[in-house]
Structures are given as C-alpha cells and as structure tokens.
Amino acid sequence: MAQEKQPQRKKIEATGQMMKIMSDYFYDLNDAEKSEDRKVAWCTSVGPAELLRAMGFAVHFPENHAAMLGATRMATELIPEANTIGYSPDICSYLTADIGAYLKGVSPLAKAYPGIEAPPHPDILVYNTNQCRDVQDWFSWYAKELDVPCIGITSPKNFTDVSDILIDDVTQQIEALIPTLEKVAGQKLDMQRLSEIVALSRECTELWRQVLETAAAAPAPLSFFDGTIHMGPAVVLRGTPQAVDYYQQLLSELQQRITDGVGAVDGEQHRIYWEGMPVWGRLRQHSELFSGLHANVLVSTYCSSWIFPDFDANDPIRSMAKAYLGLFIVRSDTYKEKYIKEMLEKFHIDGIIYHDAKTCPCNSNSRYGMPQRLEQETGIPSLVISGDLNDLRCVSDEQTRTNVEAFIEQLEERR
Ligand code: SF4
C-alpha cells in the first residue's frame, strides 16, 4: 500500500494548560521534599493516593517517572544498570528503567524542569499489587536502599465480579495502613478531608471518562496517542481541583471539535482499538504511522484504566477498595472480553491492535487466545504487535510498520 504524505499531528490547545499544572505538580513535589513540614509518599498508579493526599502527603508516582524515561527514550540505556544488580531484562521495564535511573543519578525531570534534579526522596512507600507483583518488588528495593517504610495492599486477582468479600478484604487492608501513615505524617486522618478528596477523584474520573468518550464521535476528535499524554493529570493529580479544572477545559475543546466536525486524523477511514501498554518511545512514530493510513487509534483499555466510577464521598474507604478492585488489569479474561466487546460496539471499531509488551505480561492480553476468541465472536479482525513499553530493544520498527500496513489493507478490503 502506498503511504500518503505524513499528516501533521493536530495540536490540542489545552496542552499548554496541562503542561502548566504538571509543572506546578513537579515543583510542588520538589518543594515538599525540601520542606521540614511536609512529607512525601510514593504511590503506585492505582494505589491509595486519596488516603495519602488526605493525610497531607505530597504524592510521587514512580510509574509516571518511568513512563517519562520511556517517552524521552532514556529507558533503554538505563535498564542494564538494574540488570547488573539482579533485576532481569524480562521483568517490568518501568521498574528496571526507574531503578537504573536512580543508580545512574539521572532523571528526565532535570531536563524538563530546571532546578529539579530527581524525584523527591520519600518518607514512605505505598503500593497496591492490583496491577502486578513488580510494583511491590520495585518499592521494596527503594525501601531498603533509602531506609524508609514500605506498606501496601496485596490485592486479589483474576476475578470476574467485584464481590463483597473482596471489597471487605481490601477495605480492611486500606484501614490497616492508616496507623503507619498517621505516624509518618504526624497527623490523624481527617475523614471529612478524605471524603472531599474522594469526591474530587470521582469528579476527575467522570470528566476523564467524558473526554475519552468524545472519541465515539465520527470523526473522533482525539486519538489514543493524545490520550496517553493527556491522562497525566488523571494519574498524578486525581483528588485535586487542578485535575478537575483541566479536564473541564479539555472536554470543552473536544466537544467543540465534534461540533465543527474536526477529527484527530484527517479523512478518518478506519477506527482502531488499542489493547495494552503504549510504546512510550514510539508515540509520535505510531501516531504518524496510523494517521498516514487514515486510521485513528481512538480508544484503548490503557487510558480508560483511570476511570473509577465507584468512588463515593459518602463511603470513602470502602468505595476506594471497590474502585481499586474494579481495575481492568486485575480482572479475569471473562470480564475483560465482555468489557472489550462493549467498547468495540460503543466506539464503532473496525480492528484491534494488541501490543504484546515483552516485560509486562499483566498488560498483554494476546497470550492466552483472547484475540482469536474475540475475533470469532465479533468478526472484528486483530493484529498483535510485539514490542515493549520502555525497552526499545524489543521493538522492531520495520516489522511494526509492515504488519500495520498489511492490517489496514485488510480492513480496506473488508469495507
Ligand atoms: S503493570 Fe506492567 S508496566 Fe505496570 S508496573 Fe506492572 S509490570 Fe510494570
């Protein structure tokens, strides 16, 4: 298939506001580390961030830092640093890149934000294994290295329904974190404050859902690649008014695009679902590859993972447990397949791309027959791309291009 002239990536005007609030967030973290009055907690992406914010912690998310290492293409050279101290090249390349960056004394924050040298030193590390065991190993390494406490939630996994028994379990585990957090924070948990934070997280999540659902329009006003950038505030600022304000602004811009009939990809002809992690170091290339073929990768499981409809300010801790258990990655294949089928219908999808990320089996759903089962049930074809989220040695650009071009050609023949 002859590829046409590369179209420009369409700029989202709200990006400037997002960069500002992200910059404010990183400088605030940096200030918190230096302040005698404030404490810093590190938290996994779907860990109990609401609880930490309610107790006054400034919250750093190592996965966000690791994704920055990937997006700046620093990760691949840093991973071997962690390999030399015993962390396999086959395990999470967020973990190995982040620990590698620490060992090497480098950070993308230093380049992006003058005056910041590295992520803030933690006073406590708090994980939730709802996504994988790697986060616990990752945080445990820092706990030993930096001599700080490491506590967390060991989540049930692979269930279809979020039952009361599971919610009871995680609720109790969240409650059990409170005494240690109070000791480190030097203050008691204020339940009123926690309710306010949970309400803000709920609002953020609802707006983020509406942002992503604008892509149901044809043409879709945003792409998965836009989503991976604009999900930043939903990841690191959920529970704050800044994230809520930001998503109101972004939503209104995207709604205007729908009114004006403006799509993220000019001449959108093929609507694609992305299942799995992004390849952080190839966001631009992948975005241009698809848009050059008039295909819009417009929705994903990954970006939708920061939608938590279960947060409830009237029952904050139990609703947090329910929300963290509702995460896609922690569910059974039965649930996942039902979820993806609903998404395919809602977003009028023509084809699915599965990213089989070498170092993240938990977020690679192409290994146990799911693509074949879904294709049989829906008739929607799929393509599996081998690669990785951060380790570019696992990515073959040529093979990806050839396979994607052939896949889009296959979709064209079906029209
Ligand atoms: S889910 Fe995957 S990418 Fe995320 S921390 Fe776990 S192994 Fe790493």
Tab-separated table of C-alpha atoms and ligand atoms in Angstrom:
chain	number	residue	atom	x	y	z
A	1	MET	CA	0.000	0.000	0.000
A	2	ALA	CA	1.399	3.381	-0.965
A	3	GLN	CA	1.598	5.610	2.061
A	4	GLU	CA	0.497	9.179	1.624
A	5	LYS	CA	2.320	12.310	2.773
A	6	GLN	CA	2.536	12.346	6.571
A	7	PRO	CA	-0.242	14.488	8.028
A	8	GLN	CA	0.580	16.907	10.833
A	9	ARG	CA	-0.381	15.821	14.338
A	10	LYS	CA	-3.273	18.029	15.347
A	11	LYS	CA	-2.473	20.181	18.340
A	12	ILE	CA	-4.818	20.213	21.312
A	13	GLU	CA	-4.940	23.790	22.609
A	14	ALA	CA	-5.436	22.704	26.231
A	15	THR	CA	-1.962	21.117	26.154
A	16	GLY	CA	-0.414	24.371	27.407
A	17	GLN	CA	-2.646	24.302	30.497
A	18	MET	CA	-1.806	20.647	31.097
A	19	MET	CA	1.913	21.353	30.917
A	20	LYS	CA	1.458	24.148	33.436
A	21	ILE	CA	-0.356	22.041	36.016
A	22	MET	CA	2.100	19.175	35.546
A	23	SER	CA	4.985	21.611	36.017
A	24	ASP	CA	3.352	23.036	39.170
A	25	TYR	CA	2.906	19.482	40.435
A	26	PHE	CA	6.572	18.559	39.974
A	27	TYR	CA	7.834	21.798	41.531
A	28	ASP	CA	5.470	21.303	44.462
A	29	LEU	CA	6.861	17.786	44.972
A	30	ASN	CA	10.357	19.184	44.872
A	31	ASP	CA	9.435	21.864	47.428
A	32	ALA	CA	7.768	19.275	49.662
A	33	GLU	CA	10.970	17.249	49.790
A	34	LYS	CA	12.888	20.305	50.991
A	35	SER	CA	10.245	21.460	53.465
A	36	GLU	CA	10.520	20.408	57.089
A	37	ASP	CA	6.733	20.492	57.491
A	38	ARG	CA	5.739	18.303	54.582
A	39	LYS	CA	6.057	14.595	53.927
A	40	VAL	CA	6.430	12.748	50.642
A	41	ALA	CA	4.803	9.416	49.810
A	42	TRP	CA	5.459	7.337	46.730
A	43	CYS	CA	2.386	5.553	45.445
A	44	THR	CA	1.609	3.048	42.694
A	45	SER	CA	-0.688	4.367	39.978
A	46	VAL	CA	-3.818	2.740	41.373
A	47	GLY	CA	-2.672	2.716	44.977
A	48	PRO	CA	-4.446	4.591	47.800
A	49	ALA	CA	-3.477	8.087	46.592
A	50	GLU	CA	-6.715	9.537	48.041
A	51	LEU	CA	-5.711	8.430	51.534
A	52	LEU	CA	-2.208	9.861	51.133
A	53	ARG	CA	-3.445	13.237	49.920
A	54	ALA	CA	-5.994	13.413	52.732
A	55	MET	CA	-3.128	12.988	55.203
A	56	GLY	CA	-1.183	15.854	53.664
A	57	PHE	CA	1.443	13.834	51.789
A	58	ALA	CA	2.874	15.162	48.540
A	59	VAL	CA	2.465	12.121	46.273
A	60	HIS	CA	5.014	10.921	43.721
A	61	PHE	CA	4.126	8.157	41.246
A	62	PRO	CA	7.206	6.184	40.130
A	63	GLU	CA	5.296	4.727	37.171
A	64	ASN	CA	4.830	8.250	35.854
A	65	HIS	CA	8.562	8.845	36.189
A	66	ALA	CA	9.256	5.532	34.444
A	67	ALA	CA	6.911	6.457	31.585
A	68	MET	CA	8.808	9.737	31.229
A	69	LEU	CA	12.024	7.714	30.983
A	70	GLY	CA	10.365	5.765	28.179
A	71	ALA	CA	8.936	8.764	26.344
A	72	THR	CA	12.297	10.568	26.435
A	73	ARG	CA	13.966	7.348	25.198
A	74	MET	CA	16.306	7.336	28.181
A	75	ALA	CA	14.978	3.985	29.444
A	76	THR	CA	16.708	1.547	27.094
A	77	GLU	CA	20.198	2.601	28.186
A	78	LEU	CA	19.275	2.591	31.878
A	79	ILE	CA	17.662	-0.856	32.061
A	80	PRO	CA	21.061	-2.682	32.026
A	81	GLU	CA	22.018	-0.781	35.209
A	82	ALA	CA	19.237	-2.589	37.050
A	83	ASN	CA	20.094	-5.857	35.303
A	84	THR	CA	23.584	-5.719	36.805
A	85	ILE	CA	22.158	-5.773	40.331
A	86	GLY	CA	19.995	-8.791	39.604
A	87	TYR	CA	16.766	-7.497	38.063
A	88	SER	CA	16.124	-9.498	34.890
A	89	PRO	CA	15.698	-7.817	31.486
A	90	ASP	CA	12.438	-9.810	31.272
A	91	ILE	CA	10.710	-8.119	34.206
A	92	CYS	CA	8.868	-4.779	34.182
A	93	SER	CA	10.873	-2.228	32.221
A	94	TYR	CA	9.301	0.559	34.288
A	95	LEU	CA	10.990	-0.990	37.321
A	96	THR	CA	14.337	-1.589	35.628
A	97	ALA	CA	14.403	1.840	33.928
A	98	ASP	CA	13.476	3.675	37.128
A	99	ILE	CA	15.956	1.834	39.339
A	100	GLY	CA	18.549	2.201	36.566
A	101	ALA	CA	17.946	5.971	36.527
A	102	TYR	CA	18.394	6.114	40.294
A	103	LEU	CA	21.639	4.115	40.124
A	104	LYS	CA	22.941	6.334	37.344
A	105	GLY	CA	21.759	9.551	39.031
A	106	VAL	CA	19.729	10.794	36.043
A	107	SER	CA	16.119	11.846	35.539
A	108	PRO	CA	14.052	13.355	32.704
A	109	LEU	CA	12.722	15.797	35.324
A	110	ALA	CA	16.113	17.535	35.341
A	111	LYS	CA	15.816	18.468	31.683
A	112	ALA	CA	12.129	19.340	31.700
A	113	TYR	CA	12.084	21.310	34.946
A	114	PRO	CA	15.205	23.374	35.684
A	115	GLY	CA	16.066	23.239	39.369
A	116	ILE	CA	14.704	19.719	39.881
A	117	GLU	CA	17.385	17.051	39.886
A	118	ALA	CA	15.480	13.882	40.652
A	119	PRO	CA	12.214	12.529	42.065
A	120	PRO	CA	11.659	13.585	45.687
A	121	HIS	CA	13.106	11.479	48.490
A	122	PRO	CA	10.210	9.532	50.044
A	123	ASP	CA	9.175	9.361	53.692
A	124	ILE	CA	7.071	6.282	52.945
A	125	LEU	CA	6.326	3.950	50.006
A	126	VAL	CA	2.791	2.672	49.456
A	127	TYR	CA	1.855	0.073	46.828
A	128	ASN	CA	-1.144	-1.841	45.611
A	129	THR	CA	-0.462	-5.111	43.781
A	130	ASN	CA	-3.760	-4.874	41.871
A	131	GLN	CA	-1.727	-4.382	38.691
A	132	CYS	CA	1.193	-6.785	39.266
A	133	ARG	CA	3.745	-8.053	41.770
A	134	ASP	CA	6.508	-5.989	40.186
A	135	VAL	CA	5.387	-2.820	41.947
A	136	GLN	CA	5.933	-4.433	45.337
A	137	ASP	CA	9.415	-5.610	44.339
A	138	TRP	CA	10.169	-2.157	42.919
A	139	PHE	CA	9.103	-0.309	46.076
A	140	SER	CA	10.763	-2.882	48.352
A	141	TRP	CA	14.099	-2.221	46.650
A	142	TYR	CA	13.810	1.521	47.350
A	143	ALA	CA	12.659	0.851	50.921
A	144	LYS	CA	15.889	-0.989	51.584
A	145	GLU	CA	18.054	1.407	49.638
A	146	LEU	CA	16.595	4.562	51.217
A	147	ASP	CA	15.735	3.058	54.594
A	148	VAL	CA	12.092	4.104	54.574
A	149	PRO	CA	8.943	2.123	55.433
A	150	CYS	CA	7.115	0.289	52.659
A	151	ILE	CA	3.481	-0.740	53.171
A	152	GLY	CA	0.705	-1.762	50.838
A	153	ILE	CA	-2.300	-3.698	49.705
A	154	THR	CA	-1.978	-7.250	48.407
A	155	SER	CA	-4.863	-7.377	46.006
A	156	PRO	CA	-6.979	-10.359	44.960
A	157	LYS	CA	-6.629	-11.048	41.231
A	158	ASN	CA	-8.291	-12.657	38.215
A	159	PHE	CA	-11.872	-12.374	39.455
A	160	THR	CA	-14.881	-11.658	37.290
A	161	ASP	CA	-17.172	-9.889	39.770
A	162	VAL	CA	-16.120	-7.412	42.457
A	163	SER	CA	-17.840	-9.243	45.303
A	164	ASP	CA	-18.466	-8.002	48.854
A	165	ILE	CA	-15.897	-10.485	50.201
A	166	LEU	CA	-13.194	-8.931	48.015
A	167	ILE	CA	-14.245	-5.397	48.924
A	168	ASP	CA	-14.192	-6.309	52.640
A	169	ASP	CA	-10.664	-7.679	52.242
A	170	VAL	CA	-9.248	-4.588	50.514
A	171	THR	CA	-11.176	-2.211	52.797
A	172	GLN	CA	-9.541	-3.852	55.800
A	173	GLN	CA	-6.138	-3.666	54.157
A	174	ILE	CA	-6.596	0.068	53.476
A	175	GLU	CA	-7.696	0.642	57.082
A	176	ALA	CA	-4.626	-1.241	58.293
A	177	LEU	CA	-2.364	1.269	56.505
A	178	ILE	CA	-3.731	4.217	58.471
A	179	PRO	CA	-1.803	3.917	61.774
A	180	THR	CA	1.593	3.764	59.993
A	181	LEU	CA	0.627	6.639	57.682
A	182	GLU	CA	-0.531	8.732	60.658
A	183	LYS	CA	2.782	8.100	62.396
A	184	VAL	CA	4.843	9.164	59.372
A	185	ALA	CA	2.537	12.096	58.516
A	186	GLY	CA	2.477	13.291	62.119
A	187	GLN	CA	-1.265	13.830	61.909
A	188	LYS	CA	-4.522	11.950	62.317
A	189	LEU	CA	-6.643	11.030	59.324
A	190	ASP	CA	-9.463	13.553	58.918
A	191	MET	CA	-12.398	11.617	57.444
A	192	GLN	CA	-14.054	14.814	56.242
A	193	ARG	CA	-10.916	15.668	54.257
A	194	LEU	CA	-10.787	12.134	52.842
A	195	SER	CA	-14.402	12.475	51.668
A	196	GLU	CA	-13.533	15.744	49.920
A	197	ILE	CA	-10.550	14.159	48.154
A	198	VAL	CA	-12.586	11.118	47.099
A	199	ALA	CA	-15.255	13.494	45.717
A	200	LEU	CA	-12.573	15.280	43.689
A	201	SER	CA	-11.198	11.954	42.405
A	202	ARG	CA	-14.737	10.982	41.410
A	203	GLU	CA	-15.199	14.257	39.541
A	204	CYS	CA	-11.828	13.927	37.802
A	205	THR	CA	-12.593	10.397	36.758
A	206	GLU	CA	-16.050	11.314	35.448
A	207	LEU	CA	-14.593	14.126	33.322
A	208	TRP	CA	-11.812	11.875	32.066
A	209	ARG	CA	-14.479	9.337	31.038
A	210	GLN	CA	-16.336	12.043	29.127
A	211	VAL	CA	-13.088	13.164	27.473
A	212	LEU	CA	-12.338	9.627	26.273
A	213	GLU	CA	-15.912	9.038	25.172
A	214	THR	CA	-15.797	12.007	22.790
A	215	ALA	CA	-13.906	9.517	20.589
A	216	ALA	CA	-17.209	7.715	19.947
A	217	ALA	CA	-17.988	10.556	17.513
A	218	ALA	CA	-17.065	10.153	13.861
A	219	PRO	CA	-14.574	11.512	13.112
A	220	ALA	CA	-13.107	11.014	16.595
A	221	PRO	CA	-11.710	14.276	17.978
A	222	LEU	CA	-8.840	12.622	19.843
A	223	SER	CA	-6.572	9.642	19.469
A	224	PHE	CA	-5.099	7.088	21.855
A	225	PHE	CA	-1.757	8.837	21.424
A	226	ASP	CA	-3.289	12.138	22.592
A	227	GLY	CA	-4.864	10.231	25.470
A	228	THR	CA	-1.548	8.856	26.716
A	229	ILE	CA	-0.277	12.436	27.107
A	230	HIS	CA	-3.458	13.992	28.465
A	231	MET	CA	-4.018	11.268	31.052
A	232	GLY	CA	-1.110	12.739	33.055
A	233	PRO	CA	-3.323	14.777	35.417
A	234	ALA	CA	-5.703	11.819	35.928
A	235	VAL	CA	-2.713	9.745	37.060
A	236	VAL	CA	-0.770	12.171	39.248
A	237	LEU	CA	-3.375	14.785	40.240
A	238	ARG	CA	-6.558	12.810	40.856
A	239	GLY	CA	-8.097	14.098	44.070
A	240	THR	CA	-7.132	17.715	43.320
A	241	PRO	CA	-9.176	20.635	41.923
A	242	GLN	CA	-6.455	21.279	39.304
A	243	ALA	CA	-7.213	17.985	37.546
A	244	VAL	CA	-10.950	18.723	37.574
A	245	ASP	CA	-10.465	22.210	36.092
A	246	TYR	CA	-8.128	20.847	33.461
A	247	TYR	CA	-10.482	18.134	32.214
A	248	GLN	CA	-13.359	20.613	32.017
A	249	GLN	CA	-11.216	22.694	29.668
A	250	LEU	CA	-10.073	19.712	27.593
A	251	LEU	CA	-13.619	18.343	27.346
A	252	SER	CA	-15.000	21.602	26.076
A	253	GLU	CA	-12.281	21.819	23.386
A	254	LEU	CA	-13.041	18.278	22.211
A	255	GLN	CA	-16.782	18.920	22.200
A	256	GLN	CA	-16.134	21.953	20.015
A	257	ARG	CA	-14.163	19.734	17.643
A	258	ILE	CA	-17.173	17.415	17.403
A	259	THR	CA	-19.463	20.359	16.660
A	260	ASP	CA	-17.057	21.536	13.961
A	261	GLY	CA	-16.611	18.023	12.548
A	262	VAL	CA	-12.863	18.107	13.253
A	263	GLY	CA	-11.197	14.736	13.686
A	264	ALA	CA	-7.824	13.987	15.262
A	265	VAL	CA	-6.959	12.226	11.985
A	266	ASP	CA	-7.828	13.886	8.686
A	267	GLY	CA	-10.008	11.726	6.476
A	268	GLU	CA	-10.590	9.091	9.187
A	269	GLN	CA	-11.465	5.822	7.482
A	270	HIS	CA	-10.549	3.126	9.981
A	271	ARG	CA	-11.324	3.108	13.688
A	272	ILE	CA	-8.881	1.114	15.783
A	273	TYR	CA	-8.895	-0.130	19.403
A	274	TRP	CA	-5.509	-0.368	21.194
A	275	GLU	CA	-5.216	-3.106	23.793
A	276	GLY	CA	-2.170	-2.997	26.072
A	277	MET	CA	0.538	-0.544	27.014
A	278	PRO	CA	1.752	2.216	24.697
A	279	VAL	CA	5.310	2.028	23.356
A	280	TRP	CA	6.382	5.219	25.112
A	281	GLY	CA	9.448	5.818	22.977
A	282	ARG	CA	7.427	5.485	19.761
A	283	LEU	CA	4.300	7.551	20.445
A	284	ARG	CA	4.997	10.024	17.672
A	285	GLN	CA	6.016	7.368	15.136
A	286	HIS	CA	2.990	5.217	15.859
A	287	SER	CA	0.650	8.182	15.756
A	288	GLU	CA	2.041	9.200	12.351
A	289	LEU	CA	2.056	5.635	11.059
A	290	PHE	CA	-1.674	5.223	11.685
A	291	SER	CA	-2.769	8.710	10.683
A	292	GLY	CA	-0.756	8.348	7.444
A	293	LEU	CA	-3.015	5.386	6.673
A	294	HIS	CA	-6.172	7.352	7.615
A	295	ALA	CA	-6.602	5.099	10.614
A	296	ASN	CA	-7.364	6.539	14.014
A	297	VAL	CA	-6.389	4.513	17.053
A	298	LEU	CA	-9.073	6.204	19.067
A	299	VAL	CA	-9.711	4.222	22.204
A	300	SER	CA	-7.776	1.926	24.499
A	301	THR	CA	-8.059	-0.129	27.619
A	302	TYR	CA	-4.964	1.608	28.951
A	303	CYS	CA	-6.242	5.208	29.003
A	304	SER	CA	-9.628	4.028	30.256
A	305	SER	CA	-7.958	2.418	33.267
A	306	TRP	CA	-8.129	5.752	35.109
A	307	ILE	CA	-11.922	5.787	35.116
A	308	PHE	CA	-13.202	4.897	38.594
A	309	PRO	CA	-16.973	5.281	38.789
A	310	ASP	CA	-17.064	3.598	42.197
A	311	PHE	CA	-15.542	6.458	44.220
A	312	ASP	CA	-18.172	7.628	46.682
A	313	ALA	CA	-17.592	10.539	49.078
A	314	ASN	CA	-20.250	9.110	51.418
A	315	ASP	CA	-18.330	5.887	51.918
A	316	PRO	CA	-14.746	6.860	51.102
A	317	ILE	CA	-12.638	3.912	52.217
A	318	ARG	CA	-14.936	1.149	51.054
A	319	SER	CA	-15.521	2.913	47.756
A	320	MET	CA	-11.755	3.257	47.283
A	321	ALA	CA	-11.456	-0.516	47.779
A	322	LYS	CA	-14.206	-1.069	45.216
A	323	ALA	CA	-12.620	1.324	42.725
A	324	TYR	CA	-9.141	-0.253	43.007
A	325	LEU	CA	-10.651	-3.724	42.574
A	326	GLY	CA	-12.598	-2.619	39.513
A	327	LEU	CA	-9.406	-2.002	37.549
A	328	PHE	CA	-9.335	-3.854	34.196
A	329	ILE	CA	-5.892	-5.389	34.712
A	330	VAL	CA	-6.890	-7.161	37.906
A	331	ARG	CA	-9.935	-8.906	36.372
A	332	SER	CA	-10.497	-12.310	34.732
A	333	ASP	CA	-10.422	-12.859	30.979
A	334	THR	CA	-14.191	-13.383	31.096
A	335	TYR	CA	-14.654	-9.852	32.419
A	336	LYS	CA	-12.008	-8.404	30.078
A	337	GLU	CA	-13.566	-9.916	26.968
A	338	LYS	CA	-17.029	-8.641	27.905
A	339	TYR	CA	-15.562	-5.176	28.561
A	340	ILE	CA	-13.672	-5.059	25.255
A	341	LYS	CA	-16.736	-6.230	23.327
A	342	GLU	CA	-18.758	-3.357	24.790
A	343	MET	CA	-16.000	-0.903	23.873
A	344	LEU	CA	-15.836	-2.207	20.283
A	345	GLU	CA	-19.516	-1.548	19.883
A	346	LYS	CA	-19.603	1.800	21.649
A	347	PHE	CA	-16.720	3.228	19.617
A	348	HIS	CA	-17.665	1.573	16.276
A	349	ILE	CA	-14.331	-0.196	15.960
A	350	ASP	CA	-13.072	-1.805	12.727
A	351	GLY	CA	-9.937	-3.507	14.066
A	352	ILE	CA	-7.960	-4.208	17.248
A	353	ILE	CA	-4.225	-3.845	17.848
A	354	TYR	CA	-2.845	-5.911	20.742
A	355	HIS	CA	0.509	-4.718	21.990
A	356	ASP	CA	2.329	-7.748	23.364
A	357	ALA	CA	4.750	-5.949	25.691
A	358	LYS	CA	7.703	-8.193	26.410
A	359	THR	CA	8.197	-7.055	30.020
A	360	CYS	CA	4.573	-6.563	31.057
A	361	PRO	CA	2.653	-9.840	30.809
A	362	CYS	CA	-0.145	-8.446	33.002
A	363	ASN	CA	-0.959	-5.796	30.428
A	364	SER	CA	-0.505	-8.066	27.389
A	365	ASN	CA	-3.764	-9.840	26.703
A	366	SER	CA	-2.776	-11.581	23.496
A	367	ARG	CA	-1.058	-14.602	25.046
A	368	TYR	CA	-3.968	-16.830	26.057
A	369	GLY	CA	-6.204	-16.855	22.988
A	370	MET	CA	-8.157	-13.644	23.613
A	371	PRO	CA	-7.644	-12.179	20.115
A	372	GLN	CA	-8.917	-15.357	18.483
A	373	ARG	CA	-11.900	-15.665	20.833
A	374	LEU	CA	-12.915	-12.047	20.354
A	375	GLU	CA	-12.483	-12.204	16.602
A	376	GLN	CA	-14.651	-15.312	16.444
A	377	GLU	CA	-17.394	-13.656	18.481
A	378	THR	CA	-17.358	-10.186	16.927
A	379	GLY	CA	-15.901	-10.709	13.450
A	380	ILE	CA	-13.559	-7.794	14.135
A	381	PRO	CA	-10.010	-8.605	12.989
A	382	SER	CA	-6.955	-8.007	15.112
A	383	LEU	CA	-3.200	-7.686	14.879
A	384	VAL	CA	-0.636	-8.485	17.571
A	385	ILE	CA	2.399	-6.177	17.670
A	386	SER	CA	5.427	-7.395	19.599
A	387	GLY	CA	7.231	-4.685	21.493
A	388	ASP	CA	7.620	-3.166	24.906
A	389	LEU	CA	6.554	-0.144	26.899
A	390	ASN	CA	10.087	1.062	27.654
A	391	ASP	CA	12.729	-1.308	26.316
A	392	LEU	CA	13.197	-0.324	22.677
A	393	ARG	CA	15.467	-3.311	22.086
A	394	CYS	CA	12.229	-5.337	21.988
A	395	VAL	CA	10.710	-3.120	19.306
A	396	SER	CA	11.144	-3.747	15.579
A	397	ASP	CA	10.042	-0.589	13.765
A	398	GLU	CA	10.215	-2.184	10.343
A	399	GLN	CA	8.153	-5.184	11.334
A	400	THR	CA	5.580	-2.989	13.076
A	401	ARG	CA	5.213	-0.782	10.005
A	402	THR	CA	4.891	-3.732	7.601
A	403	ASN	CA	2.355	-5.510	9.803
A	404	VAL	CA	0.260	-2.402	10.439
A	405	GLU	CA	0.192	-1.511	6.732
A	406	ALA	CA	-0.920	-5.045	5.850
A	407	PHE	CA	-3.557	-4.944	8.598
A	408	ILE	CA	-5.031	-1.657	7.395
A	409	GLU	CA	-5.060	-3.028	3.858
A	410	GLN	CA	-7.022	-5.999	5.174
A	411	LEU	CA	-9.512	-3.582	6.773
A	412	GLU	CA	-9.804	-1.691	3.498
A	413	GLU	CA	-10.669	-4.884	1.643
A	414	ARG	CA	-13.492	-5.532	4.093
A	415	ARG	CA	-15.172	-2.159	3.517
B	1	SF4	S1	1.580	-3.380	35.143
B	1	SF4	FE1	3.288	-3.821	33.775
B	1	SF4	S2	4.231	-1.839	33.350
B	1	SF4	FE2	2.892	-1.575	35.138
B	1	SF4	S3	4.258	-1.847	36.881
B	1	SF4	FE3	3.335	-3.845	36.434
B	1	SF4	S4	4.744	-4.932	35.031
B	1	SF4	FE4	5.287	-2.738	35.102
